Coordinates of C-alpha atoms in Angstrom, one line a residue:
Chain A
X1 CA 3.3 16.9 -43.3
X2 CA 3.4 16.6 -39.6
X3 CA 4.2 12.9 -38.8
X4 CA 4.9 10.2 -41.9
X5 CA 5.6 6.9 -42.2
X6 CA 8.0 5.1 -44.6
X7 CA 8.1 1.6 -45.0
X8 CA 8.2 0.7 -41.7
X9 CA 8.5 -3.2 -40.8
X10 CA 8.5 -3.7 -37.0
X11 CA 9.2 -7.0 -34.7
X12 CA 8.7 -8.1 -31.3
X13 CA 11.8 -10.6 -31.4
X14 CA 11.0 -13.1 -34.6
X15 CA 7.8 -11.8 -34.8
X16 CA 6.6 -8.9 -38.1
X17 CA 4.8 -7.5 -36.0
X18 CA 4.3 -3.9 -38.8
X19 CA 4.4 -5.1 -42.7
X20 CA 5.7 -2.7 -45.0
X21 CA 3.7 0.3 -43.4
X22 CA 4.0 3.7 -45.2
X23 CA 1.5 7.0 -44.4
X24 CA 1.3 10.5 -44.1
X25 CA -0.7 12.2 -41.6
X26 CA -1.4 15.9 -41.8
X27 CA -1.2 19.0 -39.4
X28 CA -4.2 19.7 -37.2
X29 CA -6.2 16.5 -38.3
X30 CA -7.4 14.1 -36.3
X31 CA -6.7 10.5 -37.0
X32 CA -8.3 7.4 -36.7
X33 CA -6.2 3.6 -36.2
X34 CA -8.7 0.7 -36.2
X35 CA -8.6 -2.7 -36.5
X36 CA -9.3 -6.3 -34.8
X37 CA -7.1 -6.6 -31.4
X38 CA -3.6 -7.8 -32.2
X39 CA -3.5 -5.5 -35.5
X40 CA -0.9 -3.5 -35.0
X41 CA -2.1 -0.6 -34.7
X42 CA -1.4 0.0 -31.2
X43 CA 2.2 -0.9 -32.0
X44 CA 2.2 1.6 -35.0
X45 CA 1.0 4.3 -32.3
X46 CA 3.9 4.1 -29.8
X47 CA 6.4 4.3 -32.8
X48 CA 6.1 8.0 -33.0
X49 CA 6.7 8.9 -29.4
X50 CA 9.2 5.9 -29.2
X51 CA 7.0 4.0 -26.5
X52 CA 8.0 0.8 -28.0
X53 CA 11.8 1.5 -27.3
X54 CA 10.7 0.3 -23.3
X55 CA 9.8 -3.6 -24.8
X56 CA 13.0 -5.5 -24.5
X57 CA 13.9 -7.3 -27.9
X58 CA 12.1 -5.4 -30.8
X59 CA 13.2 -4.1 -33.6
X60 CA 12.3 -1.5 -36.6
X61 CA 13.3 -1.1 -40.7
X62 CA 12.1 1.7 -41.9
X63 CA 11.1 5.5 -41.2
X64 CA 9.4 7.4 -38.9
X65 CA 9.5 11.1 -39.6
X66 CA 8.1 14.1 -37.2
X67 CA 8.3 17.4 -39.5
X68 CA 11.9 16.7 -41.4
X69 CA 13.6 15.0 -38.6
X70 CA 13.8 11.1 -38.7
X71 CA 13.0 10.0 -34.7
X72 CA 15.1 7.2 -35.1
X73 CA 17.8 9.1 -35.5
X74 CA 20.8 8.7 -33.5
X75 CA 20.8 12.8 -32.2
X76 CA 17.3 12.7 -31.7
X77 CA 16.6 12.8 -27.5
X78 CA 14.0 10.8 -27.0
X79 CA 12.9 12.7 -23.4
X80 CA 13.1 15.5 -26.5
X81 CA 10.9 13.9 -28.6
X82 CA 8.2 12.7 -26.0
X83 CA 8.0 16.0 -24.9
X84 CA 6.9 17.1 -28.7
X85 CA 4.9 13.9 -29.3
X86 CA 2.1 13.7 -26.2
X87 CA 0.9 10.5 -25.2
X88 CA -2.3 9.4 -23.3
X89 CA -3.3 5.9 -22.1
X90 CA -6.0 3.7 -22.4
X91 CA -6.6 3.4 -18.6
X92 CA -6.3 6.7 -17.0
X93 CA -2.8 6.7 -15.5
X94 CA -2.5 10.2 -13.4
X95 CA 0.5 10.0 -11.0
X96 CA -0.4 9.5 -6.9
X97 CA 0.0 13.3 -6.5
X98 CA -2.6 16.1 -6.2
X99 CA -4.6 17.0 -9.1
X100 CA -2.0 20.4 -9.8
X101 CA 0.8 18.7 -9.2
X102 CA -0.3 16.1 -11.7
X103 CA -0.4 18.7 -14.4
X104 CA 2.6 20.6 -13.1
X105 CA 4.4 17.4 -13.4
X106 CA 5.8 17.6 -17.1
X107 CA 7.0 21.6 -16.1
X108 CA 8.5 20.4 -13.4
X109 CA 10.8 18.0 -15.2
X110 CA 11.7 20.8 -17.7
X111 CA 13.2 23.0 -14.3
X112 CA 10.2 25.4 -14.3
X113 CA 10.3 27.1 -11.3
X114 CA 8.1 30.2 -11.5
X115 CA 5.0 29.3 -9.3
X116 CA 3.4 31.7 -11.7
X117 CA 4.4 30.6 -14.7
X118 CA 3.2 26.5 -13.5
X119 CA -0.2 27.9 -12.2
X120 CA -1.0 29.6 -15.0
X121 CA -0.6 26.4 -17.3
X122 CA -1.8 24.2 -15.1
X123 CA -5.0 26.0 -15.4
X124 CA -4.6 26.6 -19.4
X125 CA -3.8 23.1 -19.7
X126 CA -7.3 22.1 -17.3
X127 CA -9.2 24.5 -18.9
X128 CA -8.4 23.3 -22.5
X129 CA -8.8 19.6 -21.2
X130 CA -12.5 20.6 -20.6
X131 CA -12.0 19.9 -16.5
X132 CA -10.8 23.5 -15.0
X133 CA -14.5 23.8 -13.6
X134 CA -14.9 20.5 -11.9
X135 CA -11.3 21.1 -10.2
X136 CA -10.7 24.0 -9.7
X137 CA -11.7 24.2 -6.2
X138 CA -9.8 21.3 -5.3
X139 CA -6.7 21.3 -6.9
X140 CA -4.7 20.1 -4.0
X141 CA -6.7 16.7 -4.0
X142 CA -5.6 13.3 -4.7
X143 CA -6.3 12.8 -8.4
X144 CA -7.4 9.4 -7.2
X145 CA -10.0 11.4 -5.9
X146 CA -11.4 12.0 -9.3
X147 CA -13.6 9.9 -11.6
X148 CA -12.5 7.6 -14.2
X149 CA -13.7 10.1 -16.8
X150 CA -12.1 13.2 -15.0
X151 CA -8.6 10.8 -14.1
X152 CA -8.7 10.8 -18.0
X153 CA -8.6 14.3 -18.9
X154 CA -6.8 15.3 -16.2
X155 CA -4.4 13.0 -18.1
X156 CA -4.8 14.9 -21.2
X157 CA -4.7 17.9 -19.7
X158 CA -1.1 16.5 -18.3
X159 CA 0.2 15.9 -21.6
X160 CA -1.0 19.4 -23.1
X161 CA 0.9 21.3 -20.0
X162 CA 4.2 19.8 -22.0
X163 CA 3.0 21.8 -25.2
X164 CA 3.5 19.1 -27.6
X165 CA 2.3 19.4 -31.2
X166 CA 1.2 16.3 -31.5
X167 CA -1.3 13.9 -29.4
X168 CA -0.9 10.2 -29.7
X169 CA -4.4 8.6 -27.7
X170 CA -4.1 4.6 -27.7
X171 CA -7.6 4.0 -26.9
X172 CA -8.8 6.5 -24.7
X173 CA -12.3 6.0 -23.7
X174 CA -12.1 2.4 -23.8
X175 CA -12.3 2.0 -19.9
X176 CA -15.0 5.2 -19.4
X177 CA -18.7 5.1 -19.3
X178 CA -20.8 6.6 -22.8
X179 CA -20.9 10.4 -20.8
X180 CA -17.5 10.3 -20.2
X181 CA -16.4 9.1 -23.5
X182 CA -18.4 12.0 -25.7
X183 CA -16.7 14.2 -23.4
X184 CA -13.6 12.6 -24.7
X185 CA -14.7 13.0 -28.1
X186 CA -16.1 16.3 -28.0
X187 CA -12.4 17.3 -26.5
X188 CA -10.4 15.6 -29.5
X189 CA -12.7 17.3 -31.6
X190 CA -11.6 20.4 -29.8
X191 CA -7.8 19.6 -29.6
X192 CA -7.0 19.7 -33.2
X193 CA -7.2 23.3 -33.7
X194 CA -3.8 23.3 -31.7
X195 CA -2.6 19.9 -32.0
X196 CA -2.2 16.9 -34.9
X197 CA -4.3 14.3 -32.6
X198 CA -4.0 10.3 -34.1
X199 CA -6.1 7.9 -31.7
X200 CA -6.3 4.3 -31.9
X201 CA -10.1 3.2 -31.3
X202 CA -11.8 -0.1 -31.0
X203 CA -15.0 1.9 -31.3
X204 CA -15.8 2.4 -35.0
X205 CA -18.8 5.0 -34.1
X206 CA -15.7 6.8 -32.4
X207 CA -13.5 6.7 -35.5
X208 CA -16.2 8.2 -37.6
X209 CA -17.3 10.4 -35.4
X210 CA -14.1 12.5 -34.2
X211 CA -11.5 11.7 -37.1
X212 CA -10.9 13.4 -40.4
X213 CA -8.9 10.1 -41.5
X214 CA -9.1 6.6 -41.0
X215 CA -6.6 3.7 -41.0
X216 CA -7.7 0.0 -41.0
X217 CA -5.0 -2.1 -40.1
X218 CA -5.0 -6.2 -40.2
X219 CA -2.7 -9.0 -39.2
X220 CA 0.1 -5.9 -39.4
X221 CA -0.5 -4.3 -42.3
X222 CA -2.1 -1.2 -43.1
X223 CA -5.0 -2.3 -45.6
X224 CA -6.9 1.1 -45.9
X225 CA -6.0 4.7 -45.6
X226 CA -8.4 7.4 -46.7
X227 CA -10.9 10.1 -45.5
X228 CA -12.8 8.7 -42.6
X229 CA -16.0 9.5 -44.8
X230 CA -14.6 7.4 -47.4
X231 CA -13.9 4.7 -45.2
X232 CA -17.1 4.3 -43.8
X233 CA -19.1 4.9 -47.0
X234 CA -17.5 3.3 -49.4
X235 CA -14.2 1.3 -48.9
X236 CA -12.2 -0.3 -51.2
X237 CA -11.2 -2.9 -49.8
X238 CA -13.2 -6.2 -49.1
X239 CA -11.8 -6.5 -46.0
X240 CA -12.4 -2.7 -44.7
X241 CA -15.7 -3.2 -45.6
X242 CA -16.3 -6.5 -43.5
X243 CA -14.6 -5.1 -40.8
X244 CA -16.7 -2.0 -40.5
X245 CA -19.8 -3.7 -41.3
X246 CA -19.3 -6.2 -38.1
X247 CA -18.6 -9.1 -40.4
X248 CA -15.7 -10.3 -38.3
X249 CA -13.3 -9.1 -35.7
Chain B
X1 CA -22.9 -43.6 3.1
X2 CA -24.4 -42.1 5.9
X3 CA -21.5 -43.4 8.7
X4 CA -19.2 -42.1 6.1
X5 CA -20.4 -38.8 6.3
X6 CA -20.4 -38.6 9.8
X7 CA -16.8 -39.7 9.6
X8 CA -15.9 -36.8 7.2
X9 CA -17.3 -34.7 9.3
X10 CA -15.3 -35.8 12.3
X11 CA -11.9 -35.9 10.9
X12 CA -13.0 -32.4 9.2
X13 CA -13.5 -31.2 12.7
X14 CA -10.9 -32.8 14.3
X15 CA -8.1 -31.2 11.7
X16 CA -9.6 -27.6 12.3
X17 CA -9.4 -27.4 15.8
X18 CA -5.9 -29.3 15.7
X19 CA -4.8 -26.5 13.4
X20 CA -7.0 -23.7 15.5
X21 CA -4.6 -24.9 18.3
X22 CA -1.3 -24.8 16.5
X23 CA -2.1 -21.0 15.8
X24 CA -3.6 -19.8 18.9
X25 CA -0.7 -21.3 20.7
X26 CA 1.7 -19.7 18.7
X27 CA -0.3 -16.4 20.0
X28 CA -0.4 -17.9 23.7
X29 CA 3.3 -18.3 23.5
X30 CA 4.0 -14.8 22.6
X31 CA 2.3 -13.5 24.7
X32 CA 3.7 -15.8 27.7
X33 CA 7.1 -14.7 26.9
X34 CA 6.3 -11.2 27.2
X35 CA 4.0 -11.3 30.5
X36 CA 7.0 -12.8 31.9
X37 CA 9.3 -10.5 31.2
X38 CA 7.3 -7.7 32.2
X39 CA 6.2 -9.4 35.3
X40 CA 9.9 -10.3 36.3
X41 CA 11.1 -6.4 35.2
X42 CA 8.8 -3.8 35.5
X43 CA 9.8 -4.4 39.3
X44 CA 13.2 -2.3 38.4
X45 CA 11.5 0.4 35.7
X46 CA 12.2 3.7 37.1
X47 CA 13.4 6.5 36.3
X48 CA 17.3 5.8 37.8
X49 CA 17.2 2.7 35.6
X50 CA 16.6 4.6 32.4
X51 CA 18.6 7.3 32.8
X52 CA 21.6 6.0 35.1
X53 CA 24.9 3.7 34.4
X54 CA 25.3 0.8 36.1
X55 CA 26.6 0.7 39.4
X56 CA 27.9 -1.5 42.1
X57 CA 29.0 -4.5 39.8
X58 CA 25.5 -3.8 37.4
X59 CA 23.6 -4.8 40.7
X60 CA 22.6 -1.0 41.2
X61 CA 21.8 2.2 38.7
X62 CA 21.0 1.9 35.3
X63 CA 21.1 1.0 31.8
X64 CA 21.5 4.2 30.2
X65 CA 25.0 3.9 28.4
X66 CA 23.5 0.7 27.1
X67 CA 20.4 2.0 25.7
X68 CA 22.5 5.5 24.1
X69 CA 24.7 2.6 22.7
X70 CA 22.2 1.0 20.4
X71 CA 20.9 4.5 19.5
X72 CA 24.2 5.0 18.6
X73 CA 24.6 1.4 16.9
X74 CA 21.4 1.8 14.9
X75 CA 21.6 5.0 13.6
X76 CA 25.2 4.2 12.4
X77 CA 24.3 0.5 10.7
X78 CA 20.9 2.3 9.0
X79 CA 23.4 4.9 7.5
X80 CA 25.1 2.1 6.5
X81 CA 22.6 -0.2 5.2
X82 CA 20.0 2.0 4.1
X83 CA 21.4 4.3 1.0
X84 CA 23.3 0.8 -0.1
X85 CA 20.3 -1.1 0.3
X86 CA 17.8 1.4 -1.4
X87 CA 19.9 2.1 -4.2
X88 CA 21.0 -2.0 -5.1
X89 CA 17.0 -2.3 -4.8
X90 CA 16.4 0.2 -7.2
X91 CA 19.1 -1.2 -10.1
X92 CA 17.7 -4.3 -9.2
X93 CA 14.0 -3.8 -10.1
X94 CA 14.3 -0.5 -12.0
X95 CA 17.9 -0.6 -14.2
X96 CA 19.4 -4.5 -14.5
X97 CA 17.4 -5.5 -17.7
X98 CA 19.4 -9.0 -17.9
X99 CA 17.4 -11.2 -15.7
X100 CA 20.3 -13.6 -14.8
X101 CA 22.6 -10.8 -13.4
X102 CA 19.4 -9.9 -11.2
X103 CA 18.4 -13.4 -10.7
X104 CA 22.3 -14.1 -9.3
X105 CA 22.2 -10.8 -6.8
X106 CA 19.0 -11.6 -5.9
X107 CA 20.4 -15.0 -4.7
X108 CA 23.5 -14.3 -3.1
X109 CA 21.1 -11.0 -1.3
X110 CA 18.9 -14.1 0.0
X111 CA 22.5 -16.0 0.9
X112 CA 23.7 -13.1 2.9
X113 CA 20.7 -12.4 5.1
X114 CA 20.8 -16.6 5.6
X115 CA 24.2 -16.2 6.9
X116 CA 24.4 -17.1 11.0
X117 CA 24.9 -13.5 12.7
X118 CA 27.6 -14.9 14.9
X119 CA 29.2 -15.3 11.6
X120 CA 29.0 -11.1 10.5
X121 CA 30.4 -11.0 14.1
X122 CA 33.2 -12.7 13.1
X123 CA 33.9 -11.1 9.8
X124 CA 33.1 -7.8 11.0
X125 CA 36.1 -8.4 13.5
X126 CA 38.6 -9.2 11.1
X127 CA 37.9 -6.8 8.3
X128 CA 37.0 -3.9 10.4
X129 CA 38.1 -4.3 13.6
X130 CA 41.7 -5.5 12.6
X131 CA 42.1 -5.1 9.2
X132 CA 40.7 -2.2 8.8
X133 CA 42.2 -1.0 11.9
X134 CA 39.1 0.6 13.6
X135 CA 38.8 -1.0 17.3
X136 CA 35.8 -1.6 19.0
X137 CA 34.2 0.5 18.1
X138 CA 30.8 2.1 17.1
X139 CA 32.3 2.8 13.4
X140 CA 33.4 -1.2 13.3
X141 CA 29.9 -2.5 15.0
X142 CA 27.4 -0.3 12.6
X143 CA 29.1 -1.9 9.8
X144 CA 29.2 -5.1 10.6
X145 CA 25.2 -4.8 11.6
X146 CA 24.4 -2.6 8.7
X147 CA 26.0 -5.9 6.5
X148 CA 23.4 -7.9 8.6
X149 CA 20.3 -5.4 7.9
X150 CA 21.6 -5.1 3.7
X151 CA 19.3 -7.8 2.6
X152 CA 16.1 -7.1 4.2
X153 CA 16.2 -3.1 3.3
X154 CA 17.3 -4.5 -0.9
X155 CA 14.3 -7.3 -0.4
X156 CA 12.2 -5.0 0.8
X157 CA 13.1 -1.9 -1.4
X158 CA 12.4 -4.4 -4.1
X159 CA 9.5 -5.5 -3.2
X160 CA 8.0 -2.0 -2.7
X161 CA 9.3 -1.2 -6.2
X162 CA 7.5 -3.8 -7.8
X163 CA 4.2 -2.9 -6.2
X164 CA 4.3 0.2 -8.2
X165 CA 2.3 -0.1 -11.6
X166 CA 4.3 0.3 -14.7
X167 CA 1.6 2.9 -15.9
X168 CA 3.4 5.2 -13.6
X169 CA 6.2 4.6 -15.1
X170 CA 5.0 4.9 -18.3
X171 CA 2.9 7.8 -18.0
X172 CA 5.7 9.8 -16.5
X173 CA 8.1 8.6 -19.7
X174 CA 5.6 9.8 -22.3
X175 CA 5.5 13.0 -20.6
X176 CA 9.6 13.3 -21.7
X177 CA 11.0 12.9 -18.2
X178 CA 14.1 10.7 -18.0
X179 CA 14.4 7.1 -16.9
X180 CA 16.2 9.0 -13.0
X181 CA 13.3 12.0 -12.8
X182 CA 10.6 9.2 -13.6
X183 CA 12.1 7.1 -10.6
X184 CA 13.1 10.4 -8.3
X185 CA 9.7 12.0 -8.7
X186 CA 7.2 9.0 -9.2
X187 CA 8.5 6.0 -8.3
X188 CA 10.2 6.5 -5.2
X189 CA 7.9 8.7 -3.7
X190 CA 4.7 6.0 -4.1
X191 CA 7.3 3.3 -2.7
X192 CA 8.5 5.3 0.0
X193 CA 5.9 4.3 2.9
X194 CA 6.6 0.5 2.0
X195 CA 10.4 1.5 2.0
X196 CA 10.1 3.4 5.5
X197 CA 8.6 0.2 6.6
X198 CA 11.4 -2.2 5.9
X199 CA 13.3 0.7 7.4
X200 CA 11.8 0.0 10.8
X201 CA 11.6 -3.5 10.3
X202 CA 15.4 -3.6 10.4
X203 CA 15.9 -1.1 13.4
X204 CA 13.5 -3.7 15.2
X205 CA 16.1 -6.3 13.9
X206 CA 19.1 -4.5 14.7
X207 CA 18.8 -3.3 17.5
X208 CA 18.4 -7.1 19.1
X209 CA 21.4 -8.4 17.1
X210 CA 24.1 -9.1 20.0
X211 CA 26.5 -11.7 18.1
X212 CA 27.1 -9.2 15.4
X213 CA 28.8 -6.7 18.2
X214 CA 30.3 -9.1 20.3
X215 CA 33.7 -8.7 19.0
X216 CA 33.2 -5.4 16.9
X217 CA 31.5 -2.5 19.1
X218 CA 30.1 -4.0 22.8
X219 CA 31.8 -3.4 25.5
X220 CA 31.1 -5.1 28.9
X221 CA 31.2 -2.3 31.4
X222 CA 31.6 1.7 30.1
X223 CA 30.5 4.2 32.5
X224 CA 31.2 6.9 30.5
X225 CA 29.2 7.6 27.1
X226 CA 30.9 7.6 23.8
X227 CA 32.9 10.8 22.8
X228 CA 33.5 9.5 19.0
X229 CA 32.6 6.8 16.3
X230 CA 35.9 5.1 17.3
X231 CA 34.9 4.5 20.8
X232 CA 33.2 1.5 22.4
X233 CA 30.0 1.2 23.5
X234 CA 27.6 -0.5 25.9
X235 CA 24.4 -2.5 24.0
X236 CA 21.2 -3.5 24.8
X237 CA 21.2 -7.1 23.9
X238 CA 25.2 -7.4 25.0
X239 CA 24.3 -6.1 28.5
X240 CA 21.5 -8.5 28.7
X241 CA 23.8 -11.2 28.0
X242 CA 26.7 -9.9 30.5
X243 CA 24.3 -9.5 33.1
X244 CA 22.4 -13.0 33.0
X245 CA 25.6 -14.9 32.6
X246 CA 28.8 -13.3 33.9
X247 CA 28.3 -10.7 36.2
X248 CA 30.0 -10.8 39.8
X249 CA 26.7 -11.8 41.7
X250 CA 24.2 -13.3 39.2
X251 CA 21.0 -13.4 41.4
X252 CA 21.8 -9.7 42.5
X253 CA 21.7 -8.6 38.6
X254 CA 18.9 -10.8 37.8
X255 CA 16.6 -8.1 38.3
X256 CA 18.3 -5.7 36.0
X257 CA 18.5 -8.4 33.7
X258 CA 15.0 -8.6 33.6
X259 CA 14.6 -4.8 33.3
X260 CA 16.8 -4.6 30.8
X261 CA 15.3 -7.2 28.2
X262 CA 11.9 -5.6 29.0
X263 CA 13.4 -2.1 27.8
X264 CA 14.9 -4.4 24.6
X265 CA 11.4 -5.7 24.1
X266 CA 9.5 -2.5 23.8
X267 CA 11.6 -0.8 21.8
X268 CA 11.5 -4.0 19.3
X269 CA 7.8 -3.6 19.6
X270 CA 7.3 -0.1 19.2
X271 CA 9.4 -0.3 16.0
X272 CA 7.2 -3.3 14.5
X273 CA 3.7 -1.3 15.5
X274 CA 5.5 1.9 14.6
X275 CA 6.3 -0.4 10.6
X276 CA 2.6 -1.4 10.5
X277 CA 1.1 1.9 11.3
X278 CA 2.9 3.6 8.7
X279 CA 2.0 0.9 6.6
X280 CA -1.5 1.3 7.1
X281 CA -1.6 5.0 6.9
X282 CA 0.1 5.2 4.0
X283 CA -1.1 2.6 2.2
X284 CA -5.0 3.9 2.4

């Protein structure tokens, strides 16, 4: 079991913001958060890399467990932690620094110093974010420079260079053209040879198209968890159903 | 309806051109003051005068010791003010989380810069001239001026904080750097043209200042240049002031005096274009 779960209530000062949330998500699977805006699963996301500990006045009950290791726990580094847990944004966020030094960034941090060592992952880390050929004669360019597309995996190509195991995406093709997004989507699809990848999505085609499971999450809680097949052939729930039928939302 | 409308109209024209005026004579002004003191100075703008002391009761030679003296002043109050001011901006905007403890510096910041400069001049001569023991002095006058320049480097440092996105922030976070890398190697380095800019800024400010050195650094007549921080030195703005008001033979210095506030003027000026140009390059 890579990351799980157990009964987690969260709150953004008085308000439950995460109801009694418990799940399991598996090694080298991709995974799936949807829900209407305001669900919670966004929230749920940034637990496991600890995002949420930047948003003054909130609070959590509960587990959240990477491998055996409780991330909550007092010893547990959170630079430590971010650095196994990868995190991309939903608007492309690359730093105002070249496109190399962008992806050199998270080496740098960590006191790498080898020039070769940092060139040779900063290409490994293009290549396997599907951009090394659009950028690889310009390297030294502003990643502003760049597309919104390209800004994007140039941010996932960031977070790879870390070598975490695990890929949080909070949705990541939400501001990119259609081209751009299946680009996104045929990388996910990609990433989870090497990494366990869980992406919040408003985009239900998304969900079923690039995740092996599916979470539906309303007003907080989680209502649904299952294969994404089962999901979005034949939910349990009422309310999955409605929701993945356009009923409401 | 219709004489109504025309009336509109008039009073509508009428309050455009009146403010039209107001700003193009704020323009017209500027630009008065400093035809006049070029007119009145460039007269005495030669080589001698830039590179010579005064001589002959300030009627002949130079202005040199004056001009190495607010060198000397500046560079001393920016090594003051700068690494204080940069680094209150930064736990300002990037570390105080309760908004009352930055909502109170932020106030008494704003109270400082509000405070009269003949005032600093004052307190810089107690506390560092007597007090602290140092003279007049350069050491004494940099720190009364670098006091001065403290609020506009920490408004501006803040202010050029601010304007950088949280995403930076956050991106850099996720990534596993810590809360000093993210701000060392992200944050700082986007803010840093704005930064440079207040940097300048206060130079241009600075290095006009005369009430702050008064009693702390200026010293009416020095033909020498300073040998140490502890010595005194000739200013700009001070010299001005000497010269236009209590020199031996007033209409025989009026000339230099002229000269000398032109030299004041373009280095004021270069500073504020140098400020913008950065601005503008960097910022594109």
């Amino acid at each position: 079991m890579k990351l799980e779960a157990k009964n987690v209530n969260f709150f953004y000062g008085d308000f439950h913001a995460l109801k009694d949330i418990n799940m399991k998500i598996e090694s080298n699977t991709v995974t799936a958060f949807i829900g209407p805006s305001g669900c919670g699963k966004s929230t749920f996301l940034r637990l496991f890399n600890r995002m949420n500990d930047l948003i003054a006045d909130t609070h959590l009950d509960g587990e959240c467990m990477l491998g055996d290791t409780n991330i909550y726990d007092k010893s547990i580094s959170v630079d430590e932690l971010r650095k196994t847990v990868g995190m991309v944004f939903q608007k492309p966020n690359p730093f105002p620094k070249s496109i190399f030094e962008n992806v050199a960034y998270g080496l740098r941090i960590n006191g790498e110093r080898s020039k070769s060592v940092i060139e040779d992952t900063v290409e490994t880390s293009l290549r396997q974010a599907a951009l090394w050929e659009e950028v690889k004669d310009k390297l030294k360019k502003s990643a502003y420079a760049l597309s919104g597309g390209q800004q994007q995996r140039l941010c996932i190509a960031r977070a790879l260079a870390v070598n975490p195991s695990v890929i949080l995406m909070d949705e990541p093709a939400s501001a990119l053209d259609p081209i751009s997004t299946s680009k996104i989507e045929e990388l996910i699809f990609e990433l989870k040879n090497h990494y366990t990848v869980v992406i919040v999505t408003h985009n239900m085609q998304q969900a079923a198209r690039v995740s092996d499971k599916t979470g539906f999450f309303m007003l907080g809680e989680l209502i649904e968890y299952d294969d994404t097949k089962k999901i979005f052939l034949n939910p349990e729930k009422e309310q999955t159903q409605n929701y993945i039928t356009g009923r409401f939302g | 309806m219709k004489s109504n409308n025309i009336h509109k109209k008039v009073s509508q024209n009428v309050m455009f051109w009146i403010f039209r005026i107001m700003s193009f004579s704020v323009v017209a002004i500027l630009f008065w003051i400093i035809g006049f003191i070029v007119y009145r100075g460039i007269g005495v703008i030669n080589w001698e005068f830039l590179t010579a002391a005064p001589e002959e009761g300030m009627t002949k030679g130079g202005i040199f010791p004056a001009i190495v003296g607010t060198f000397y002043l500046v560079i001393g109050s920016m090594l003051v003010a700068f690494p204080i001011g940069v680094m209150s901006g930064i736990y300002m905007n990037e570390y105080a989380t309760n908004k009352h403890i930055v909502r109170v510096i932020r106030i008494m910041t704003n109270n400082l810069g509000g405070i009269p400069s003949i005032v600093f001049g004052l307190f810089g001569m107690s506390l560092f001239v007597n007090k602290l023991g140092f003279g007049d002095s350069i050491l004494a006058g940099s720190l009364t001026l670098g006091l001065l320049a403290l609020p506009l480097i920490i408004r501006i440092t803040e202010e050029a904080l601010k304007a950088i996105p949280d995403s930076y922030r956050h991106g850099s976070l996720a990534l596993g750097a810590t809360k000093l890398q993210t701000i060392g190697r992200v944050v700082l380095p986007a803010a840093f043209p704005n930064i440079m800019t207040g940097l300048i800024l206060s130079i241009g400010r600075v290095s006009g200042e005369t009430a702050p050195i008064l009693f702390t650094a200026a010293a009416y007549f020095l033909p020498k240049l300073p040998s140490s921080i502890y010595d005194q030195v000739m200013a700009l703005p001070y010299h001005l002031y000497v010269i236009a008001t209590s020199g031996t033979d007033l209409e025989a210095t009026r000339p230099m005096a002229y000269g000398t506030a032109l030299v004041l003027i373009v280095i004021v000026l270069i500073m504020n274009l140098l400020a913008n140009y950065l601005r503008k390059k960097f910022t594109k």
